[in-house]
Amino acid sequence: MLYIKCPHCGMRPQIEFSYGGDASVKRPELNKDVSDQDWDDFVYNRKSLRGKHLELWQHISGCRQWIKVERDTSTHEISRTFKADEEVA
Amino acid sequence: MTLPIETHLLQACVSEPVKPVLDSVVTFGAGHFYVSQSDKGEMVMGGDLDGYNSYAQRGNLPTLQHVLTEGIAMMPFLSKLKMLRTWGGIMDMSMDGSPIIDKTHIEGLYLNCGWCYGGFKATPASGWTFAHTIAQDRVHELNAGYSLNRFSTGHLIDEKGLGTKTWIS
Amino acid sequence: MSLISALANIHTTGQFGDHEGKNENDLLKISENQNLLIVQIVQYKNSILSFESIEIDGLKLKNEPLNVVFNNDTRVLWNGPKNWLLVSKKKDLLTSISKKFIETDFAVTDLSHSKAIIEIEGQEAKEVLKKGCPFNFNILEKNNSINSIYNGIALTIDMLDDNPDKVRLFALRSFGESLYHSITDASLEFGFKSI
Ligand SMILES: Cc1cc2nc3c(=O)[nH]c(=O)nc-3n(C[C@H](O)[C@H](O)[C@H](O)COP(=O)(O)OP(=O)(O)OC[C@H]3O[C@@H](n4cnc5c(N)ncnc54)[C@H](O)[C@@H]3O)c2cc1C
Ligand SMILES: [Zn+2]
């Protein structure tokens, strides 16, 4: 069982969360021209990092907020967690 | 090259051996679970991904519990079995759940990947079409649909009706 | 409108499990809570109103994890950021809640009919919870509450007392029966009195 420290609620078991994928992916800006390549990168292409991976989780059975989690994909170790709107340095 | 693929983790497990009870593979369609019995009598079982990117080649118990709950719903006697071992492997999950067998924009580099849950059973056809693609430097009609650019052109393969996040289901 | 119990025909009174030879007063007690007002109050993200200045039944909301503000009749549980669950014996509070939490800034939803509520009281109450929920219950104190999951069922846990432990569990009404069976199954080894 992974334990994830929700920035709103505190340390909580993984089963209270659902996964949302790579958090570094940004939607192309609204109301601007979007190239096929940009759209492709946003919807489909993923870096799929081995090592530190910034990802989205939703605390769906807790506070229901989306959060960002920095987790190592080779060890599952979670180093930091952030609120959804927090910038990650 | 960035691919429309994410690396995920899938577990499987094997019970202690028991007398013959099952002579075929049975799957649980409402969820995601399969079971068969090996020649040695062990029940071989598996199902869902753990659901988060991973290269760890080991999984966590919540998913295993979830998968086995489906099994027990279908075959209650499974609850009496002791688990012999469990293991996890990594899965190249493509964005529509189907593989990619294609040339790339780099000369001499060919792709055969994104097999998700099903790379064993597809080996003969995958090997044959891939060999054709390499030998003739063009795709065979059988793997023409499994192209790398199908994502950008919108020609996704709807074999299972999965969206862009195959790891959700 | 009167409420139809969520656990009608499911909750039966009596003593169950390993209760023989035990002092009846020491047994776990399991009961159904009925006739409570349950209201969810959510402040919209773009609202700049101060929720601290609003008083309801003498209580002020607190945006703090685990926190429950309470008096004898009413408890306000923290559900998430600017999201609360108000539980009260005073059913007529609803009118003043709707008035005070204005609809331009708050979403107020009456959930009174949509929850099944189980109360567990006794020394082993937390042990029962630990069996189906991986939350670290050792840190859950009196007047704390959490949202979590018990045997796959989403629920809210409100810790009413700690001498002995007393918890109130809220689940979706449709999951009430499953939760009730999960909880009573988990309680069999301690023996329990269903009241
Ligand atoms: C638990 C589990 C159960 C499964 N059950 C089934 C099933 O019942 N039926 C089914 O059809 N499929 C099943 N699969 C899927 C199947 O195992 C895979 O789809 C299939 O093995 C993929 O074959 P592959 O040759 O594409 O890749 P792999 O078998 O993964 O081979 C990739 C190879 O590349 C090597 N490699 C990686 N990086 C490098 C590098 N930088 N340099 C050199 N070499 C490298 C790796 O060591 C590996 O040998 C299961 C998978 C798992 C994990
Ligand atoms: Zn949370």
Short mmCIF file of C-alpha atoms in Angstrom, two decimals, chain B residues 56-133:
data_model
loop_
_atom_site.label_atom_id
_atom_site.label_comp_id
_atom_site.label_asym_id
_atom_site.label_seq_id
_atom_site.Cartn_x
_atom_site.Cartn_y
_atom_site.Cartn_z
CA ALA B 56 9.35 -1.26 -10.11
CA GLN B 57 8.47 -4.80 -11.25
CA ARG B 58 6.61 -5.28 -8.00
CA GLY B 59 3.12 -4.29 -7.02
CA ASN B 60 1.00 -3.46 -4.05
CA LEU B 61 -1.66 -5.43 -2.22
CA PRO B 62 -4.77 -3.26 -2.79
CA THR B 63 -4.87 -4.16 -6.47
CA LEU B 64 -4.29 -7.82 -5.80
CA GLN B 65 -7.10 -7.78 -3.25
CA HIS B 66 -9.39 -6.04 -5.73
CA VAL B 67 -8.57 -8.57 -8.47
CA LEU B 68 -9.06 -11.57 -6.22
CA THR B 69 -12.35 -10.17 -4.95
CA GLU B 70 -13.62 -10.45 -8.52
CA GLY B 71 -12.34 -14.01 -8.68
CA ILE B 72 -14.05 -14.98 -5.44
CA ALA B 73 -17.30 -13.37 -6.58
CA MET B 74 -17.19 -15.75 -9.53
CA MET B 75 -15.70 -18.84 -7.87
CA PRO B 76 -16.14 -18.68 -4.09
CA PHE B 77 -13.92 -21.75 -3.52
CA LEU B 78 -10.90 -19.62 -4.47
CA SER B 79 -11.15 -17.91 -1.08
CA LYS B 80 -9.98 -21.11 0.61
CA LEU B 81 -6.71 -21.28 -1.34
CA LYS B 82 -3.36 -20.14 -0.01
CA MET B 83 -1.28 -17.92 -2.27
CA LEU B 84 2.01 -19.45 -3.32
CA ARG B 85 3.57 -16.40 -4.94
CA THR B 86 2.81 -13.11 -6.63
CA TRP B 87 4.88 -11.06 -9.02
CA GLY B 88 4.72 -7.88 -11.01
CA GLY B 89 5.97 -7.02 -14.47
CA ILE B 90 6.01 -3.84 -16.49
CA MET B 91 3.48 -3.08 -19.21
CA ASP B 92 3.95 -0.87 -22.22
CA MET B 93 0.45 0.62 -22.20
CA SER B 94 -0.42 2.29 -25.49
CA MET B 95 -3.01 5.05 -25.56
CA ASP B 96 -5.75 3.06 -27.29
CA GLY B 97 -4.93 -0.35 -25.86
CA SER B 98 -3.62 -1.74 -29.17
CA PRO B 99 0.02 -2.28 -30.18
CA ILE B 100 2.21 -0.33 -32.59
CA ILE B 101 3.98 -2.31 -35.36
CA ASP B 102 5.49 0.19 -37.72
CA LYS B 103 8.46 1.91 -39.31
CA THR B 104 9.66 5.15 -37.77
CA HIS B 105 10.98 8.40 -39.22
CA ILE B 106 14.49 7.13 -38.42
CA GLU B 107 15.84 4.86 -41.14
CA GLY B 108 16.42 1.32 -39.96
CA LEU B 109 14.46 1.80 -36.72
CA TYR B 110 11.27 -0.23 -36.43
CA LEU B 111 8.77 -0.40 -33.59
CA ASN B 112 6.93 -3.38 -32.19
CA CYS B 113 5.57 -2.27 -28.83
CA GLY B 114 2.58 -1.10 -26.82
CA TRP B 115 1.36 -4.64 -26.30
CA CYS B 116 -0.35 -3.82 -23.03
CA TYR B 117 -1.77 -6.95 -21.40
CA GLY B 118 -1.61 -9.14 -24.47
CA GLY B 119 1.88 -9.59 -25.85
CA PHE B 120 2.25 -13.35 -25.36
CA LYS B 121 -0.75 -14.59 -27.20
CA ALA B 122 -0.13 -12.29 -30.15
CA THR B 123 3.48 -13.38 -30.66
CA PRO B 124 3.09 -15.38 -33.93
CA ALA B 125 1.20 -12.68 -35.81
CA SER B 126 3.24 -9.89 -34.29
CA GLY B 127 6.53 -11.60 -35.21
CA TRP B 128 5.40 -12.42 -38.71
CA THR B 129 4.13 -8.97 -39.61
CA PHE B 130 7.09 -7.30 -37.95
CA ALA B 131 9.53 -9.47 -39.96
CA HIS B 132 7.67 -8.48 -43.12
CA THR B 133 7.86 -4.80 -42.17
#
